[in-house]
Coordinates of C-alpha atoms and ligand atoms in Angstrom, one line a residue:
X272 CA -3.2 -21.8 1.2
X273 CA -6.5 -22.7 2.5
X274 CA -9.2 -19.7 3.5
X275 CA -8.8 -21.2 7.2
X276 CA -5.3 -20.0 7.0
X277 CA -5.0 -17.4 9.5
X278 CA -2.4 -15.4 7.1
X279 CA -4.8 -15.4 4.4
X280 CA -7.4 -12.4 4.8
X281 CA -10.7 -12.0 3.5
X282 CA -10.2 -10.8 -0.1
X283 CA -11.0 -7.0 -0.9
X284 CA -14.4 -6.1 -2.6
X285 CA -12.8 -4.5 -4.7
X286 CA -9.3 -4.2 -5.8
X287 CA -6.2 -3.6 -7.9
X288 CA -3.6 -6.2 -8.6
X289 CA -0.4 -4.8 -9.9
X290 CA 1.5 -7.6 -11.8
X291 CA 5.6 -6.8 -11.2
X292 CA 6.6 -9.1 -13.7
X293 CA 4.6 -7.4 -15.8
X294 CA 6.7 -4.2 -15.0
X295 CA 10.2 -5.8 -15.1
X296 CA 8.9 -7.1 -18.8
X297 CA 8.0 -3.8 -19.7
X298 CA 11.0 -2.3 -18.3
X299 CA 13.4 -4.8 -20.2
X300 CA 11.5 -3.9 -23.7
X301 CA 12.2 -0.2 -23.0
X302 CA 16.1 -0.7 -22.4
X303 CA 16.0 -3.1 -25.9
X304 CA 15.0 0.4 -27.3
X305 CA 16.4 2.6 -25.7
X306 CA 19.9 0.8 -27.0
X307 CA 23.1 2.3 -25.4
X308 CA 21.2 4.9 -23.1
X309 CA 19.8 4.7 -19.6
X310 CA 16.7 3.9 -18.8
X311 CA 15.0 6.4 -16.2
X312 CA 11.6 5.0 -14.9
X313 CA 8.8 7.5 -14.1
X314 CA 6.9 6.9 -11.1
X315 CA 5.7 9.9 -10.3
X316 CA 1.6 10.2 -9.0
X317 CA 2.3 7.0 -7.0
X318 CA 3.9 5.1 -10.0
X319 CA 0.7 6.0 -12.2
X320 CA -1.3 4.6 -9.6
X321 CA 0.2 1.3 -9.2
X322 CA 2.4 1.6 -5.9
X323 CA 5.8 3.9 -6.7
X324 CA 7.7 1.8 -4.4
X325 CA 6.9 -1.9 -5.6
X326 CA 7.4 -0.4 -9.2
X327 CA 10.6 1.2 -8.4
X328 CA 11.8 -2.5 -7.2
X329 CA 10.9 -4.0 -10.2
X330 CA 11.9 -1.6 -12.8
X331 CA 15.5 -1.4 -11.3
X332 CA 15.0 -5.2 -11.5
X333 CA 14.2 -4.9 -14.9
X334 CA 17.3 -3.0 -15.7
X335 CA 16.0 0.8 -14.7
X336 CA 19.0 2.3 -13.9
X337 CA 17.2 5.7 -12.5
X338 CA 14.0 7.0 -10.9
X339 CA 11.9 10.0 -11.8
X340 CA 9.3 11.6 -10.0
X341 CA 7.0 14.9 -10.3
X342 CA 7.7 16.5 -6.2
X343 CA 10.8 16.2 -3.6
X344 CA 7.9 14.4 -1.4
X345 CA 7.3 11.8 -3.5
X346 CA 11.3 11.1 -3.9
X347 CA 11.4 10.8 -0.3
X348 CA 8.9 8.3 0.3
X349 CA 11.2 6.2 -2.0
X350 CA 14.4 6.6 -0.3
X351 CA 12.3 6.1 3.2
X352 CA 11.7 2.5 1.7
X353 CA 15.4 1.7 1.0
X354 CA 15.7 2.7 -2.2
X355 CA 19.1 4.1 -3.2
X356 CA 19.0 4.4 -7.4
X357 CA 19.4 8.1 -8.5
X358 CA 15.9 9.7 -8.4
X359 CA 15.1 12.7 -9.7
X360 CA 12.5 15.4 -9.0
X361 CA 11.1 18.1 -11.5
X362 CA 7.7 19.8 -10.5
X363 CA 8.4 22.2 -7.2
X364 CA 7.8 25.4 -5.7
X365 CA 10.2 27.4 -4.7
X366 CA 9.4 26.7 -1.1
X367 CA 9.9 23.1 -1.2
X368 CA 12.0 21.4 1.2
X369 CA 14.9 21.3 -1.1
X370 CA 17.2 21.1 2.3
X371 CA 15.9 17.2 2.9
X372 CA 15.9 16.6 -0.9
X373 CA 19.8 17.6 -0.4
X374 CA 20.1 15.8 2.8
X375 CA 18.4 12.3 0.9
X376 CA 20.8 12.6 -2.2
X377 CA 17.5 13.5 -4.5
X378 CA 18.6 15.5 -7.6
X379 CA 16.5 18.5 -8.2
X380 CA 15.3 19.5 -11.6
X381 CA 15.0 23.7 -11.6
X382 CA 12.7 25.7 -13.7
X383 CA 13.5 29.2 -12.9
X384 CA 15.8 31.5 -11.3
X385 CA 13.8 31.4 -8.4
X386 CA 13.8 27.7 -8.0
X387 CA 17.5 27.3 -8.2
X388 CA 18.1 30.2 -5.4
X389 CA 15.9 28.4 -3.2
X390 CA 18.5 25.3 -3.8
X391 CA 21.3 27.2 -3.3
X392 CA 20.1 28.6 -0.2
X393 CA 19.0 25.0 1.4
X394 CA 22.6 23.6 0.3
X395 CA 24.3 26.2 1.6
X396 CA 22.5 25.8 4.6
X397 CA 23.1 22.3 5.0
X398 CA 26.3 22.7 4.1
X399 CA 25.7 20.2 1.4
X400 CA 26.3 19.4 -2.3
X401 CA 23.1 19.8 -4.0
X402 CA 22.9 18.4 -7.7
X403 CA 21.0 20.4 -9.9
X404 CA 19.4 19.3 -13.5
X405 CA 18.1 22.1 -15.2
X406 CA 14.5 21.5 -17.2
X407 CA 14.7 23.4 -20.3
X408 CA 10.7 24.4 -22.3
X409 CA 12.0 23.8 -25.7
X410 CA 8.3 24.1 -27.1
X411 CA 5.8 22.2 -24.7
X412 CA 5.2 25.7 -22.7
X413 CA 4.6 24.3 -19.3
X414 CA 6.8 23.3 -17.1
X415 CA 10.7 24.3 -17.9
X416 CA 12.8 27.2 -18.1
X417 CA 11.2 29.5 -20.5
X418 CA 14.1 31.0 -23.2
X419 CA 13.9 34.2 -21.5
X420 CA 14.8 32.9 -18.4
X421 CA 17.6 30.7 -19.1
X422 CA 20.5 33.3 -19.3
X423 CA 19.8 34.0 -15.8
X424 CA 19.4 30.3 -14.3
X425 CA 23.0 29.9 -16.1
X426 CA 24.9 32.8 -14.5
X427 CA 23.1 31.3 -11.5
X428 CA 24.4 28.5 -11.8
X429 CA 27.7 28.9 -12.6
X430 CA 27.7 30.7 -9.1
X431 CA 26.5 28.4 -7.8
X432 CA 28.8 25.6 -9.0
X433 CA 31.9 28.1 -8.6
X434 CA 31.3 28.3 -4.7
X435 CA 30.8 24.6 -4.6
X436 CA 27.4 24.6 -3.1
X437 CA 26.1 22.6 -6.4
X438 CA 26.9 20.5 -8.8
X439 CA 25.7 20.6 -12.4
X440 CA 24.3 16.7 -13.6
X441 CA 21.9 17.4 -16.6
X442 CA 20.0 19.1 -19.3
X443 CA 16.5 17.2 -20.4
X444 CA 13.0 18.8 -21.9
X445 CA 9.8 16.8 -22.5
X446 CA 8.1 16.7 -25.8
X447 CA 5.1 18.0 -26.5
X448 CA 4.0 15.8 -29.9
X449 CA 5.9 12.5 -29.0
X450 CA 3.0 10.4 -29.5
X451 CA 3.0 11.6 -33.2
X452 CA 6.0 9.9 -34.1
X453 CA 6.7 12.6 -37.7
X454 CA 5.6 15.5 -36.0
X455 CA 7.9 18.7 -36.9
X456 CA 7.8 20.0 -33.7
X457 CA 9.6 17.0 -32.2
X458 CA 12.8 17.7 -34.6
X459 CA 12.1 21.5 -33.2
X460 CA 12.5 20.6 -29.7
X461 CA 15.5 18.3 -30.2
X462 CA 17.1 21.4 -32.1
X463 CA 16.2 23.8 -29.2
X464 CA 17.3 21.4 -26.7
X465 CA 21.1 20.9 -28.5
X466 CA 20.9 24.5 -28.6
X467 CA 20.6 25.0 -25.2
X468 CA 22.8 22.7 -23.9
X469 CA 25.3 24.3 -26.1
X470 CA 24.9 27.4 -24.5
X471 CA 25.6 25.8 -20.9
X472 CA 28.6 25.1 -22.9
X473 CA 29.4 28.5 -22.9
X474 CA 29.2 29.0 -19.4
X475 CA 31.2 26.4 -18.7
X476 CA 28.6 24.4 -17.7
X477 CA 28.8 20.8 -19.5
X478 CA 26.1 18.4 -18.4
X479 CA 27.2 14.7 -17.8
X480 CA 23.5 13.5 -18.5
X481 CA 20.6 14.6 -21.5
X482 CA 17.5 13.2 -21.7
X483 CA 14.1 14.1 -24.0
X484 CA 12.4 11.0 -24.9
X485 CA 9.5 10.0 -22.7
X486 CA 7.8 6.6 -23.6
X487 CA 6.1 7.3 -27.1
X488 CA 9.5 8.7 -28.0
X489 CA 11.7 6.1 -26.5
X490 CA 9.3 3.0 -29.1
X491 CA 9.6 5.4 -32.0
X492 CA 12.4 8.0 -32.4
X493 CA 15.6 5.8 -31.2
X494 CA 17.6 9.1 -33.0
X495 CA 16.5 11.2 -29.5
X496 CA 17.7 9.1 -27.1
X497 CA 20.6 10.6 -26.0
X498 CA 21.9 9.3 -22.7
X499 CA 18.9 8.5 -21.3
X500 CA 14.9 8.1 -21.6
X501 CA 12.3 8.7 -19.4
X502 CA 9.6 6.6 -20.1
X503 CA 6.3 5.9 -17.5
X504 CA 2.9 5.1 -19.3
X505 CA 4.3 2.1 -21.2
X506 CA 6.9 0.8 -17.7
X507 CA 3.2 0.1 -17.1
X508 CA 2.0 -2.0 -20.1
X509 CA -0.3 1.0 -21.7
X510 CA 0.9 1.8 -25.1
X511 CA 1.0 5.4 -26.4
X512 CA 1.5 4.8 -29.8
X513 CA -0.8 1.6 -30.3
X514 CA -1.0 2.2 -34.5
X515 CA 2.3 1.7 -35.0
X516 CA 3.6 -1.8 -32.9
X517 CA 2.5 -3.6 -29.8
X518 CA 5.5 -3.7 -28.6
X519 CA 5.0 -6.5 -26.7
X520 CA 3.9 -4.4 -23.7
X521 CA 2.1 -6.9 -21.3
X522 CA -0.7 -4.0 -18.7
X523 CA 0.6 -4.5 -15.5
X524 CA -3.1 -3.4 -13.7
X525 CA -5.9 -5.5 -13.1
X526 CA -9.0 -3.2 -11.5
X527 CA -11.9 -6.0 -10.4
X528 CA -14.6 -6.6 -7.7
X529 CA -16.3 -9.4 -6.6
X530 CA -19.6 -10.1 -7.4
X531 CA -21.8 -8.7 -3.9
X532 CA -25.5 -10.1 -5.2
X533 CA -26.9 -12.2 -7.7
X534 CA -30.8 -11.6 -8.3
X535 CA -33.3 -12.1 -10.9
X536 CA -34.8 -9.4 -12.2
X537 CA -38.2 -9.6 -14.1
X538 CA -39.2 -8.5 -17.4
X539 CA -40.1 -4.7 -17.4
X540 CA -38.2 -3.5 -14.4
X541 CA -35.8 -0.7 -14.8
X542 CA -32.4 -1.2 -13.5
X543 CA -30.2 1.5 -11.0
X544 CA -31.0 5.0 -10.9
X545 CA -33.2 6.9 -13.2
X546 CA -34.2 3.5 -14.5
X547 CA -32.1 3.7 -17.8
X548 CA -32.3 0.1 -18.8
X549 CA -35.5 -1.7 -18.5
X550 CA -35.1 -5.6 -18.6
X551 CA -36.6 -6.6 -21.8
X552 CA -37.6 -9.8 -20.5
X553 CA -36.9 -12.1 -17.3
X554 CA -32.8 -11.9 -16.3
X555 CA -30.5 -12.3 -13.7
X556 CA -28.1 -9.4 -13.3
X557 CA -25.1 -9.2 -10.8
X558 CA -24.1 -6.7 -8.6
X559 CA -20.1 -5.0 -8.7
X560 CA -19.5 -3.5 -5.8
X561 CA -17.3 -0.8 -7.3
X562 CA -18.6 2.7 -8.6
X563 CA -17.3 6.3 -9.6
X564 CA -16.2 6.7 -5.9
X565 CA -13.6 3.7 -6.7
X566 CA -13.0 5.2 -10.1
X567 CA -15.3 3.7 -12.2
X568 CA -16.2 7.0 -14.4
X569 CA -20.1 7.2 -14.4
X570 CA -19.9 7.9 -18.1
X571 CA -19.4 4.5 -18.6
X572 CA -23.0 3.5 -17.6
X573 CA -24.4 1.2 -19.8
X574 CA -21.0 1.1 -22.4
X575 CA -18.5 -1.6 -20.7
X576 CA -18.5 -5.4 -20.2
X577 CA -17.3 -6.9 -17.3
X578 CA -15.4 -10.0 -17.6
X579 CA -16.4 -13.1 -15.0
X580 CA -14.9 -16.3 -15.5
X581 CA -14.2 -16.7 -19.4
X582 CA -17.9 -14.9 -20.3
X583 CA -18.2 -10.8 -20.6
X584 CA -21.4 -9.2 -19.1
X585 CA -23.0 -5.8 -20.3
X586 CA -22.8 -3.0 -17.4
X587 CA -26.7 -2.3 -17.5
X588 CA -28.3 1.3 -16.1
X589 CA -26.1 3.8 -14.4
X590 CA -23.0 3.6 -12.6
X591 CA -23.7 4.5 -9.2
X592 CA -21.4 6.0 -6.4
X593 CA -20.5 2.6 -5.2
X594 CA -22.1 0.0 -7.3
X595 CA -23.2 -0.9 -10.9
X596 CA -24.9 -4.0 -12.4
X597 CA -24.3 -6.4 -15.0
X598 CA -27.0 -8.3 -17.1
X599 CA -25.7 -12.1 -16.6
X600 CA -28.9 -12.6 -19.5
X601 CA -30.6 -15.9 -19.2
X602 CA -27.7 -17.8 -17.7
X603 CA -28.3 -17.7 -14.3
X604 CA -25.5 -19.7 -13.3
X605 CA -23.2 -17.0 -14.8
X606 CA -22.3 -15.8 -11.6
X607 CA -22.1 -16.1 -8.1
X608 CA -21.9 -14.4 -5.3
X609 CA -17.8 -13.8 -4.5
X610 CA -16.8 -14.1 -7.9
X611 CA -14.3 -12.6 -9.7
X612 CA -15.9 -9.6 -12.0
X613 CA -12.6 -8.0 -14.1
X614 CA -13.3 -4.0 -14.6
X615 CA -10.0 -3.9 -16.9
X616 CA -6.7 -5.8 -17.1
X617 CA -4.3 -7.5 -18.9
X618 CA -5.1 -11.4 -19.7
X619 CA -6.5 -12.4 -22.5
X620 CA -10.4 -11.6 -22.6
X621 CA -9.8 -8.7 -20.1
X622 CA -11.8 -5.7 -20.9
X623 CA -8.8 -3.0 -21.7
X624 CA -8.3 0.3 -20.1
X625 CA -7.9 1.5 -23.4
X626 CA -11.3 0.8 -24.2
X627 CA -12.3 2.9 -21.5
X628 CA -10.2 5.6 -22.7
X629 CA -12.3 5.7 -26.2
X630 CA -15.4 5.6 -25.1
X631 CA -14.6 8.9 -22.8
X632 CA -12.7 10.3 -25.4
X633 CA -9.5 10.3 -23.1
X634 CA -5.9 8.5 -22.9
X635 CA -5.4 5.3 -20.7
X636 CA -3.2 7.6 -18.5
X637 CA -6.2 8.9 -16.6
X638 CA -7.7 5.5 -16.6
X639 CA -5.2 3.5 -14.3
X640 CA -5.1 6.8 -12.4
X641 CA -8.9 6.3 -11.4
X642 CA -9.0 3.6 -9.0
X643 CA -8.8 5.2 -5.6
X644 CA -10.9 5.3 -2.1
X645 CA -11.9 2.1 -1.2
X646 CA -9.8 0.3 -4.0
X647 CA -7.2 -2.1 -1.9
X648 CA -4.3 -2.4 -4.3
X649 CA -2.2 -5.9 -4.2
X650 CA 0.3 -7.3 -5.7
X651 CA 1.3 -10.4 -7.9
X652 CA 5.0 -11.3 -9.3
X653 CA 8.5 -11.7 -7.8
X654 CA 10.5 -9.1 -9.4
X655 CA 11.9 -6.8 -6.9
X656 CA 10.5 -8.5 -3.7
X657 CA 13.2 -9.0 -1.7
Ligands
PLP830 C1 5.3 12.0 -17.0 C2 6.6 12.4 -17.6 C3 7.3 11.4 -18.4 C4 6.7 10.1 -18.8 O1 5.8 10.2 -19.8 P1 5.1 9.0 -20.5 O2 4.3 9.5 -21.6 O3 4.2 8.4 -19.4 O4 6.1 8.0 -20.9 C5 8.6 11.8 -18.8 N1 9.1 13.0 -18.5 C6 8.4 13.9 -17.8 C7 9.0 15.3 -17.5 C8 7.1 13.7 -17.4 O5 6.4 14.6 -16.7

């Protein structure tokens, strides 16, 4: 398509481009492992940031065979869209709207007494069948049912499934070590969490579904999958345990900006705010029109490359609220204005979100969660367009 094509609209300044094949791959190489049980998809936070719905698409496309998300809200924006796979929600107050959970076929993951009352009140409400998962803290102390709660949620619950206003689905836990494959308290939780579905047993109460592994877990410890794994940050090509495999996981986020100004810049001017880099002799520099309002973390000034083309530039001075420069050195034809600068991706020469992750001492997780404000996210890839 030519740019005269009136479908065609000016490209964003600065964007994301979320590849779904990517995704689907992913997806497929988390099944492999996962081996006989299901695969549960976590798009939660707006599918890390990538678009919950699209991702949704393509990891049921890839052989997802559930959903799971943090709040009922974020459930309901996927069944809005058409999706009907099983979703599942884990992280509300007791005051959520558990009655249009019920009424949109969301199962609800309870973490208290209190929780599942509030359930039990909006199915019985809406005369409805609510189905209730119960998240069991086997050691991560954080979200879950803590031990001393959990005789209570189970007389609850047997109730609650006695007068037919619920039905029991599952038992899971999350891991608090999983991205240290040998870890002791790993085998701890799996111990806790066989212990406490054991003593649902004993109330009757015999889930049809468990699930612990989340995506470290699901590449590493095949021995805790169960019937089913949760895995997010590697559905989206980021791998949690890098040491031990690639996996073949192929980063399904591209962050980039175009290139808004080329200028030279003559020997013994400083550079952005505060001056930090002085150009140690005549350059051209570029400017990105993307800063730490877009998600670009203003730590980074002065410590990433930007990739243009097949050539990567040096991020020179500080990154500003909307902007920061590259050095393009004494190749003034490096760049022009409109071009393509890549922040972090997934093709070959792509500066990695990982990187960014080491330099601020944090996990890639909070990376492709940064873009944001201005940041127009697209898409590329067929799977789960329909
Ligand atoms: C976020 C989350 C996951 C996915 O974890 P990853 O490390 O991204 O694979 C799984 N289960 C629960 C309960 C979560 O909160």
């Amino acid at each position: 398509m030519s740019s005269a094509d009136p479908r065609v609209r000016t490209r964003p300044q600065v964007e994301t481009i979320v590849d779904l094949d990517a995704i689907a791959h992913n997806v497929r190489i988390l099944c492999e492992h996962a081996g006989p049980a299901a695969v549960m998809v976590v798009v939660k936070a707006d599918g890390y940031n990538h678009g919950a719905v699209a991702v949704s698409r393509a990891a049921l496309a890839g052989g997802a065979a559930e959903l799971g998300v943090t709040t009922v809200d974020e459930a309901l924006e996927l069944r809005r869209a058409g999706i009907t796979a099983p979703i599942l929600t884990w992280l509300n107050t007791s005051d959520a709207d558990y009655g249009a959970a019920i009424a949109a076929d969301i199962e609800i993951a309870v973490s208290s007494v209190e929780q599942l009352r509030a359930v039990g009140r909006a199915a019985r409400a809406s005369a409805a069948v609510a189905t209730v998962t119960l998240k069991v803290d086997t050691g991560l102390n954080r979200n879950g049912i803590a031990p001393d709660q959990y005789p209570g949620v189970l007389e609850q619950l047997s109730r609650l499934v006695a007068e037919g206003v619920v039905r029991f689905r599952a038992i899971f836990s999350h891991l608090a070590h999983a991205d240290e494959p040998h870890h002791a308290v790993i085998d701890l939780q799996r111990d806790r969490l066989v212990r406490a579905v054991a003593r649902a047993a004993d109330h009757g109460l015999r889930p049809a579904v468990v699930h612990l592994s989340n995506s470290a877990a699901t590449l590493t410890r095949p021995d805790l999958a169960f019937d089913m794994v949760r895995p997010g940050i590697a559905v989206y090509g980021l791998n949690p345990v890098p040491e031990v495999s690639d996996f073949g996981l192929r980063p399904a986020m591209t962050f980039r900006a175009r290139v808004a100004l080329v200028k030279r810049v003559a020997a013994g001017e400083g550079v952005s705010y505060g001056h930090e880099w002085i150009a140690p002799h005549d350059t051209t520099v570029a400017l990105i029109p993307a800063g730490y309002a877009d998600g670009v973390p203003r730590a980074l000034g002065g410590r990433i490359s930007v990739r243009i083309g097949d050539r990567s530039y040096p991020n020179v001075g500080r990154v500003c609220m909307d902007q920061l420069v590259v050095d393009l050195g004494t190749d003034p034809a490096g760049a022009q204005e409109g071009d393509v600068a890549v922040l972090f991706g997934g093709a070959p020469g792509d500066p990695h979100a990982q990187h960014w992750a080491d330099l601020l001492d944090t996990i890639h997780y909070e990376i492709v969660c940064g873009p944001r404000g201005r940041v127009v996210r697209g898409y590329t890839g067929q799977a789960g367009v329909m």
